[in-house]
mmCIF file of C-alpha atoms in Angstrom:
data_model
loop_
_atom_site.group_PDB
_atom_site.id
_atom_site.type_symbol
_atom_site.label_atom_id
_atom_site.label_comp_id
_atom_site.label_asym_id
_atom_site.label_seq_id
_atom_site.Cartn_x
_atom_site.Cartn_y
_atom_site.Cartn_z
ATOM 1 C CA UNK A 1230 0.020 0.285 0.060
ATOM 2 C CA UNK A 1231 1.076 3.656 -1.111
ATOM 3 C CA UNK A 1232 0.537 6.986 -1.892
ATOM 4 C CA UNK A 1233 1.179 9.989 -3.492
ATOM 5 C CA UNK A 1234 -1.104 13.228 -3.707
ATOM 6 C CA UNK A 1235 1.246 16.675 -4.901
ATOM 7 C CA UNK A 1236 -0.187 20.725 -5.851
ATOM 8 C CA UNK A 1237 1.162 24.018 -7.457
ATOM 9 C CA UNK A 1238 -0.878 26.450 -5.181
ATOM 10 C CA UNK A 1239 -3.949 27.209 -4.681
ATOM 11 C CA UNK A 1240 -3.442 30.322 -6.038
ATOM 12 C CA UNK A 1241 -5.615 29.315 -8.893
ATOM 13 C CA UNK A 1242 -5.802 31.172 -12.297
ATOM 14 C CA UNK A 1243 -9.319 31.990 -11.938
ATOM 15 C CA UNK A 1244 -11.625 29.648 -14.404
ATOM 16 C CA UNK A 1245 -13.265 32.809 -16.578
ATOM 17 C CA UNK A 1246 -9.310 33.562 -17.223
ATOM 18 C CA UNK A 1247 -7.627 30.329 -18.074
ATOM 19 C CA UNK A 1248 -7.122 29.812 -21.550
ATOM 20 C CA UNK A 1249 -6.535 25.884 -22.445
ATOM 21 C CA UNK A 1250 -3.506 25.873 -23.379
ATOM 22 C CA UNK A 1251 -2.908 26.844 -20.437
ATOM 23 C CA UNK A 1252 -4.430 25.152 -18.223
ATOM 24 C CA UNK A 1253 -3.239 21.796 -20.639
ATOM 25 C CA UNK A 1254 0.334 23.120 -19.044
ATOM 26 C CA UNK A 1255 -0.958 22.835 -15.396
ATOM 27 C CA UNK A 1256 -1.838 19.600 -15.487
ATOM 28 C CA UNK A 1257 0.765 18.122 -17.683
ATOM 29 C CA UNK A 1258 3.471 19.269 -14.894
ATOM 30 C CA UNK A 1259 1.395 18.019 -12.063
ATOM 31 C CA UNK A 1260 0.697 14.854 -13.709
ATOM 32 C CA UNK A 1261 4.960 14.895 -14.209
ATOM 33 C CA UNK A 1262 4.803 15.789 -11.150
ATOM 34 C CA UNK A 1263 3.199 13.017 -9.645
ATOM 35 C CA UNK A 1264 4.584 10.226 -12.332
ATOM 36 C CA UNK A 1265 8.096 11.183 -10.707
ATOM 37 C CA UNK A 1266 6.944 10.629 -6.985
ATOM 38 C CA UNK A 1267 5.267 7.188 -8.037
ATOM 39 C CA UNK A 1268 7.390 5.978 -9.600
ATOM 40 C CA UNK A 1269 9.653 5.931 -6.460
ATOM 41 C CA UNK A 1270 7.194 4.366 -4.478
ATOM 42 C CA UNK A 1271 5.896 1.838 -7.009
ATOM 43 C CA UNK A 1272 9.542 -0.140 -6.694
ATOM 44 C CA UNK A 1273 9.497 -0.180 -3.020
ATOM 45 C CA UNK A 1274 11.572 3.584 -2.155
ATOM 46 C CA UNK A 1275 10.462 5.410 0.717
ATOM 47 C CA UNK A 1276 8.144 8.752 0.911
ATOM 48 C CA UNK A 1277 10.902 10.729 1.525
ATOM 49 C CA UNK A 1278 12.519 9.976 -1.290
ATOM 50 C CA UNK A 1279 9.053 10.381 -3.618
ATOM 51 C CA UNK A 1280 8.417 13.724 -1.782
ATOM 52 C CA UNK A 1281 11.620 14.428 -2.843
ATOM 53 C CA UNK A 1282 11.471 14.194 -6.849
ATOM 54 C CA UNK A 1283 8.261 15.590 -7.001
ATOM 55 C CA UNK A 1284 8.618 18.799 -5.242
ATOM 56 C CA UNK A 1285 11.594 18.678 -7.442
ATOM 57 C CA UNK A 1286 9.562 18.810 -10.351
ATOM 58 C CA UNK A 1287 8.119 20.517 -10.028
ATOM 59 C CA UNK A 1288 10.749 23.246 -8.477
ATOM 60 C CA UNK A 1289 12.637 22.794 -12.686
ATOM 61 C CA UNK A 1290 8.886 23.513 -14.641
ATOM 62 C CA UNK A 1291 8.632 26.813 -14.303
ATOM 63 C CA UNK A 1292 4.663 26.749 -14.824
ATOM 64 C CA UNK A 1293 4.284 27.088 -10.637
ATOM 65 C CA UNK A 1294 6.060 29.347 -7.844
ATOM 66 C CA UNK A 1295 9.184 27.279 -6.668
ATOM 67 C CA UNK A 1296 12.812 26.807 -8.358
ATOM 68 C CA UNK A 1297 12.628 27.835 -11.218
ATOM 69 C CA UNK A 1298 10.103 30.447 -12.215
ATOM 70 C CA UNK A 1299 9.271 31.271 -8.509
ATOM 71 C CA UNK A 1300 8.190 35.378 -8.630
ATOM 72 C CA UNK A 1301 10.034 38.154 -7.804
ATOM 73 C CA UNK A 1302 10.581 39.929 -4.617
ATOM 74 C CA UNK A 1303 10.938 43.753 -4.197
ATOM 75 C CA UNK A 1304 14.055 43.572 -4.738
ATOM 76 C CA UNK A 1305 14.680 41.685 -8.144
ATOM 77 C CA UNK A 1306 15.950 38.787 -7.341
ATOM 78 C CA UNK A 1307 14.941 35.021 -6.162
ATOM 79 C CA UNK A 1308 13.999 34.351 -2.276
ATOM 80 C CA UNK A 1309 12.924 30.468 -2.530
ATOM 81 C CA UNK A 1310 11.438 28.820 1.080
ATOM 82 C CA UNK A 1311 11.800 25.307 1.197
ATOM 83 C CA UNK A 1312 11.023 22.758 3.351
ATOM 84 C CA UNK A 1313 10.626 18.753 4.164
ATOM 85 C CA UNK A 1314 9.852 16.250 7.369
ATOM 86 C CA UNK A 1315 10.471 12.083 7.948
ATOM 87 C CA UNK A 1316 7.169 10.868 9.395
ATOM 88 C CA UNK A 1317 9.327 8.100 10.915
ATOM 89 C CA UNK A 1318 11.868 10.253 12.832
ATOM 90 C CA UNK A 1319 9.908 13.008 13.582
ATOM 91 C CA UNK A 1320 13.103 14.989 11.589
ATOM 92 C CA UNK A 1321 13.048 17.841 9.465
ATOM 93 C CA UNK A 1322 15.281 20.424 7.421
ATOM 94 C CA UNK A 1323 14.118 23.852 6.193
ATOM 95 C CA UNK A 1324 15.547 26.554 4.183
ATOM 96 C CA UNK A 1325 14.580 30.446 3.850
ATOM 97 C CA UNK A 1326 15.263 33.710 1.207
ATOM 98 C CA UNK A 1327 17.962 31.287 -0.530
ATOM 99 C CA UNK A 1328 18.851 32.147 -4.071
ATOM 100 C CA UNK A 1329 20.481 30.082 -7.432
ATOM 101 C CA UNK A 1330 19.908 26.859 -5.418
ATOM 102 C CA UNK A 1331 18.293 25.305 -7.848
ATOM 103 C CA UNK A 1332 16.530 22.102 -5.945
ATOM 104 C CA UNK A 1333 15.843 23.836 -2.601
ATOM 105 C CA UNK A 1334 13.629 21.253 -2.385
ATOM 106 C CA UNK A 1335 16.828 18.911 -1.649
ATOM 107 C CA UNK A 1336 19.186 21.872 0.598
ATOM 108 C CA UNK A 1337 16.473 21.517 2.595
ATOM 109 C CA UNK A 1338 16.768 17.763 2.868
ATOM 110 C CA UNK A 1339 20.851 18.141 3.198
ATOM 111 C CA UNK A 1340 20.068 20.400 6.110
ATOM 112 C CA UNK A 1341 18.110 17.307 7.424
ATOM 113 C CA UNK A 1342 20.500 14.446 6.450
ATOM 114 C CA UNK A 1343 23.703 16.122 6.552
ATOM 115 C CA UNK A 1344 24.194 18.435 9.216
ATOM 116 C CA UNK A 1345 22.687 19.393 13.482
ATOM 117 C CA UNK A 1346 19.610 22.100 11.805
ATOM 118 C CA UNK A 1347 16.609 22.042 11.398
ATOM 119 C CA UNK A 1348 15.941 25.141 9.873
ATOM 120 C CA UNK A 1349 19.123 28.385 7.662
ATOM 121 C CA UNK A 1350 18.401 30.806 6.173
ATOM 122 C CA UNK A 1351 20.470 32.880 3.728
ATOM 123 C CA UNK A 1352 23.349 33.170 3.287
ATOM 124 C CA UNK A 1353 24.112 30.782 5.204
ATOM 125 C CA UNK A 1354 22.096 28.153 3.495
ATOM 126 C CA UNK A 1355 23.363 29.880 0.235
ATOM 127 C CA UNK A 1356 27.080 28.534 1.594
ATOM 128 C CA UNK A 1357 26.158 24.618 3.248
ATOM 129 C CA UNK A 1358 24.643 24.312 -0.203
ATOM 130 C CA UNK A 1359 28.247 24.791 -1.479
ATOM 131 C CA UNK A 1360 30.122 22.773 0.947
ATOM 132 C CA UNK A 1361 27.722 20.267 -0.489
ATOM 133 C CA UNK A 1362 28.068 20.719 -4.029
ATOM 134 C CA UNK A 1363 24.221 20.730 -4.519
ATOM 135 C CA UNK A 1364 23.778 22.199 -8.340
ATOM 136 C CA UNK A 1365 22.973 26.238 -8.351
ATOM 137 C CA UNK A 1366 22.413 28.032 -11.445
ATOM 138 C CA UNK A 1367 21.761 31.525 -12.807
ATOM 139 C CA UNK A 1368 20.230 34.794 -11.646
ATOM 140 C CA UNK A 1369 18.485 33.955 -15.281
ATOM 141 C CA UNK A 1370 17.489 30.170 -14.921
ATOM 142 C CA UNK A 1371 15.087 31.414 -12.171
ATOM 143 C CA UNK A 1372 13.630 34.531 -14.456
ATOM 144 C CA UNK A 1373 10.358 34.112 -16.630
ATOM 145 C CA UNK A 1374 8.666 37.089 -18.705
ATOM 146 C CA UNK A 1375 5.630 36.909 -17.226
ATOM 147 C CA UNK A 1376 6.953 37.014 -13.943
ATOM 148 C CA UNK A 1377 8.368 39.907 -14.115
ATOM 149 C CA UNK A 1378 4.988 41.415 -15.849
ATOM 150 C CA UNK A 1379 4.057 40.466 -12.366
ATOM 151 C CA UNK A 1380 6.751 42.113 -10.111
ATOM 152 C CA UNK A 1381 5.938 45.634 -12.029
ATOM 153 C CA UNK A 1382 1.985 45.775 -12.106
ATOM 154 C CA UNK A 1383 2.885 45.299 -8.164
ATOM 155 C CA UNK A 1384 5.651 47.776 -7.464
ATOM 156 C CA UNK A 1385 3.398 50.432 -9.958
ATOM 157 C CA UNK A 1386 0.137 49.599 -7.248
ATOM 158 C CA UNK A 1387 2.423 49.347 -4.473
ATOM 159 C CA UNK A 1388 1.460 45.987 -2.813
ATOM 160 C CA UNK A 1389 2.797 42.038 -2.588
ATOM 161 C CA UNK A 1390 0.730 39.668 -5.129
ATOM 162 C CA UNK A 1391 -0.220 36.593 -5.579
ATOM 163 C CA UNK A 1392 1.790 33.735 -8.107
ATOM 164 C CA UNK A 1393 -1.094 34.101 -10.682
ATOM 165 C CA UNK A 1394 -3.456 36.717 -10.281
ATOM 166 C CA UNK A 1395 -3.929 40.369 -9.564
ATOM 167 C CA UNK A 1396 -6.685 39.838 -6.818
ATOM 168 C CA UNK A 1397 -4.603 37.515 -5.197
ATOM 169 C CA UNK A 1398 -2.256 38.649 -2.191
ATOM 170 C CA UNK A 1399 0.357 35.481 -2.939
ATOM 171 C CA UNK A 1400 -0.487 31.601 -2.102
ATOM 172 C CA UNK A 1401 1.322 29.895 -4.407
ATOM 173 C CA UNK A 1402 3.374 26.878 -3.151
ATOM 174 C CA UNK A 1403 3.944 23.483 -4.348
ATOM 175 C CA UNK A 1404 4.460 20.194 -2.847
ATOM 176 C CA UNK A 1405 4.281 17.443 -1.911
ATOM 177 C CA UNK A 1406 2.558 14.006 0.555
ATOM 178 C CA UNK A 1407 3.253 10.772 0.251
ATOM 179 C CA UNK A 1408 2.591 7.286 2.367
ATOM 180 C CA UNK A 1409 5.547 4.715 1.660
ATOM 181 C CA UNK A 1410 5.094 0.483 1.566
ATOM 182 C CA UNK A 1411 6.554 0.068 4.619
ATOM 183 C CA UNK A 1412 4.594 2.599 6.525
ATOM 184 C CA UNK A 1413 6.286 5.997 6.276
ATOM 185 C CA UNK A 1414 5.316 8.740 5.958
ATOM 186 C CA UNK A 1415 6.741 12.588 3.936
ATOM 187 C CA UNK A 1416 6.154 15.740 3.671
ATOM 188 C CA UNK A 1417 8.118 18.143 0.959
ATOM 189 C CA UNK A 1418 6.662 22.167 -0.103
ATOM 190 C CA UNK A 1419 8.644 25.071 -1.931
ATOM 191 C CA UNK A 1420 7.680 28.422 -2.666
ATOM 192 C CA UNK A 1421 8.642 31.173 -4.325
ATOM 193 C CA UNK A 1422 6.736 33.144 -1.543
ATOM 194 C CA UNK A 1423 5.183 36.427 -2.906
ATOM 195 C CA UNK A 1424 5.641 39.106 -5.868
ATOM 196 C CA UNK A 1425 6.939 42.478 -4.854
ATOM 197 C CA UNK A 1426 7.944 40.682 -0.803
ATOM 198 C CA UNK A 1427 9.743 42.949 0.803
ATOM 199 C CA UNK A 1428 11.732 42.931 4.309
ATOM 200 C CA UNK A 1429 13.137 39.273 3.813
ATOM 201 C CA UNK A 1430 9.991 38.193 4.050
ATOM 202 C CA UNK A 1431 9.337 33.936 5.434
ATOM 203 C CA UNK A 1432 6.042 32.608 5.197
ATOM 204 C CA UNK A 1433 5.119 28.534 5.998
ATOM 205 C CA UNK A 1434 7.164 26.640 4.481
ATOM 206 C CA UNK A 1435 9.113 26.597 5.278
ATOM 207 C CA UNK A 1436 8.342 26.404 9.108
ATOM 208 C CA UNK A 1437 7.722 23.710 10.503
ATOM 209 C CA UNK A 1438 4.501 22.300 11.593
ATOM 210 C CA UNK A 1439 2.885 25.565 10.211
ATOM 211 C CA UNK A 1440 3.686 24.522 5.677
ATOM 212 C CA UNK A 1441 4.768 21.180 6.790
ATOM 213 C CA UNK A 1442 4.534 18.175 9.140
ATOM 214 C CA UNK A 1443 4.510 14.662 8.992
ATOM 215 C CA UNK A 1444 3.898 12.044 11.631
ATOM 216 C CA UNK A 1445 4.222 7.981 11.489
ATOM 217 C CA UNK A 1446 1.066 7.996 13.532
ATOM 218 C CA UNK A 1447 -0.862 10.070 12.547
ATOM 219 C CA UNK A 1448 -0.700 12.024 8.397
ATOM 220 C CA UNK A 1449 1.473 13.589 5.933
ATOM 221 C CA UNK A 1450 0.153 17.114 5.767
ATOM 222 C CA UNK A 1451 2.073 20.309 3.227
ATOM 223 C CA UNK A 1452 0.016 23.465 3.229
ATOM 224 C CA UNK A 1453 -0.465 26.301 0.816
ATOM 225 C CA UNK A 1454 -1.897 29.753 1.032
ATOM 226 C CA UNK A 1455 -0.981 32.961 2.641
ATOM 227 C CA UNK A 1456 1.641 31.884 4.972
ATOM 228 C CA UNK A 1457 0.577 34.487 7.684
ATOM 229 C CA UNK A 1458 -2.007 33.044 8.467
ATOM 230 C CA UNK A 1459 -1.107 29.522 8.327
ATOM 231 C CA UNK A 1460 1.497 29.876 10.728
ATOM 232 C CA UNK A 1461 -0.407 31.315 13.722
ATOM 233 C CA UNK A 1462 -2.653 28.235 12.598
ATOM 234 C CA UNK A 1463 0.175 26.389 12.677
ATOM 235 C CA UNK A 1464 -2.137 24.675 10.281
ATOM 236 C CA UNK A 1465 -0.153 20.798 9.018
ATOM 237 C CA UNK A 1466 0.874 21.057 12.961
ATOM 238 C CA UNK A 1467 -2.911 20.775 13.895
ATOM 239 C CA UNK A 1468 -4.503 18.278 11.957
ATOM 240 C CA UNK A 1469 -2.228 15.890 13.331
ATOM 241 C CA UNK A 1470 -2.847 17.186 16.587
ATOM 242 C CA UNK A 1471 -6.139 16.515 16.227
ATOM 243 C CA UNK A 1472 -6.171 13.227 15.175
ATOM 244 C CA UNK A 1473 -3.612 12.463 17.828
ATOM 245 C CA UNK A 1474 -5.919 13.713 20.513
ATOM 246 C CA UNK A 1475 -8.822 13.360 19.283
ATOM 247 C CA UNK A 1476 -9.435 10.758 17.254
ATOM 248 C CA UNK A 1477 -10.813 12.701 14.735
ATOM 249 C CA UNK A 1478 -10.437 11.217 10.599
ATOM 250 C CA UNK A 1479 -7.556 12.790 8.527
ATOM 251 C CA UNK A 1480 -10.691 14.303 6.278
ATOM 252 C CA UNK A 1481 -12.790 15.657 9.799
ATOM 253 C CA UNK A 1482 -9.291 17.342 10.739
ATOM 254 C CA UNK A 1483 -8.779 19.105 7.440
ATOM 255 C CA UNK A 1484 -11.968 20.169 7.296
ATOM 256 C CA UNK A 1485 -12.477 21.803 10.537
ATOM 257 C CA UNK A 1486 -8.216 22.882 9.684
ATOM 258 C CA UNK A 1487 -9.902 24.128 6.352
ATOM 259 C CA UNK A 1488 -13.584 25.626 6.265
ATOM 260 C CA UNK A 1489 -13.353 26.562 10.088
ATOM 261 C CA UNK A 1490 -10.382 27.536 11.991
ATOM 262 C CA UNK A 1491 -8.703 29.353 9.365
ATOM 263 C CA UNK A 1492 -11.168 30.443 7.893
ATOM 264 C CA UNK A 1493 -13.260 31.723 10.423
ATOM 265 C CA UNK A 1494 -9.329 34.451 10.736
ATOM 266 C CA UNK A 1495 -9.243 35.567 7.055
ATOM 267 C CA UNK A 1496 -7.190 32.875 6.237
ATOM 268 C CA UNK A 1497 -7.698 30.804 2.661
ATOM 269 C CA UNK A 1498 -5.677 28.084 1.090
ATOM 270 C CA UNK A 1499 -5.715 24.713 1.086
ATOM 271 C CA UNK A 1500 -3.511 21.451 2.387
ATOM 272 C CA UNK A 1501 -2.445 18.111 0.880
ATOM 273 C CA UNK A 1502 -2.095 15.520 3.634
ATOM 274 C CA UNK A 1503 -2.527 11.146 4.292
ATOM 275 C CA UNK A 1504 -2.871 9.369 6.553
ATOM 276 C CA UNK A 1505 -1.657 5.813 8.185
ATOM 277 C CA UNK A 1506 -3.735 4.277 6.239
ATOM 278 C CA UNK A 1507 -3.386 5.304 2.837
ATOM 279 C CA UNK A 1508 -6.501 7.822 3.346
ATOM 280 C CA UNK A 1509 -6.068 11.429 1.039
ATOM 281 C CA UNK A 1510 -7.871 14.562 1.960
ATOM 282 C CA UNK A 1511 -7.216 18.162 -0.770
ATOM 283 C CA UNK A 1512 -9.965 20.449 0.985
ATOM 284 C CA UNK A 1513 -9.177 23.547 0.185
ATOM 285 C CA UNK A 1514 -11.362 27.165 0.616
ATOM 286 C CA UNK A 1515 -9.604 29.950 -2.618
ATOM 287 C CA UNK A 1516 -11.391 28.944 -6.139
ATOM 288 C CA UNK A 1517 -9.251 26.404 -6.892
ATOM 289 C CA UNK A 1518 -6.080 24.441 -6.274
ATOM 290 C CA UNK A 1519 -3.460 22.891 -8.348
ATOM 291 C CA UNK A 1520 -3.825 19.490 -7.695
ATOM 292 C CA UNK A 1521 -3.667 14.890 -7.276
ATOM 293 C CA UNK A 1522 -3.003 12.208 -5.775
ATOM 294 C CA UNK A 1523 -2.161 8.242 -7.451
ATOM 295 C CA UNK A 1524 -2.703 4.932 -4.812
ATOM 296 C CA UNK A 1525 -0.909 1.765 -5.090
ATOM 297 C CA UNK A 1526 -4.261 1.031 -6.645
ATOM 298 C CA UNK A 1527 -3.481 3.145 -10.014
ATOM 299 C CA UNK A 1528 -6.561 5.519 -8.454
ATOM 300 C CA UNK A 1529 -6.220 9.172 -8.338
ATOM 301 C CA UNK A 1530 -6.703 11.821 -10.192
ATOM 302 C CA UNK A 1531 -5.802 15.652 -11.612
ATOM 303 C CA UNK A 1532 -7.606 18.728 -10.405
ATOM 304 C CA UNK A 1533 -6.996 22.802 -10.865
ATOM 305 C CA UNK A 1534 -11.185 24.201 -9.875
ATOM 306 C CA UNK A 1535 -13.262 22.598 -7.113
#
């Protein structure tokens, strides 16, 4: 028994604005990531390897706000965050504000496995990446005309904004959760953050318990939404707690947090989660969320809107 779920952010292009060509591109990016992670699980690989490979695929796909194609910060750079967590050991790794790192999720895993730390900030995280021989890329690798236009629009309006829509405020993230055939869970999340973000802003993506959490006793969770709310609500960990301490099912815990607790605070977004029995939940309270899942029986779907 194994299962994987992925997301490409809850800040989707509006249904009224997306073209058939764009929808096809996003769906293909999601399918590619699902294939990458699922292949690991199908050959008996670990949940940790599966979520890393799925997120790497999403980071390499320039349409999503992570890795290549990340949004621009106010300083004209791509400042990226990522985290990963192993449900078997409860070990985790995270990085924030890194630039020029080809795959921030791999750097986060390297922090977890090759350092005594959990969370590294730029520029120290970049120094660590170079010492570990991780792939780096020039600024041009991360650049897209679409993201640059978004930066100019945001600067002209003096606001931060979502990577896809002028009307939204920032929910572009990618992530993956998985259960492997040995019963181990893992979660991984990566983002370029908000367009035109200032002052070294960091959202929930690299915050263990906020945007990412995994525990073999309960579930694995990867979040996407307005990070400040997800941090304040400790969303990922809260779902695990509701399952562990109150006995809620995965779906019940996810629905309560996303549709009630988070919404009542004014937070918008969603998450993906899988529990130790292989059940999947993909709740969101926004117009849509790029998402997909697949299990050992071949069941699954790829979707964007509700």
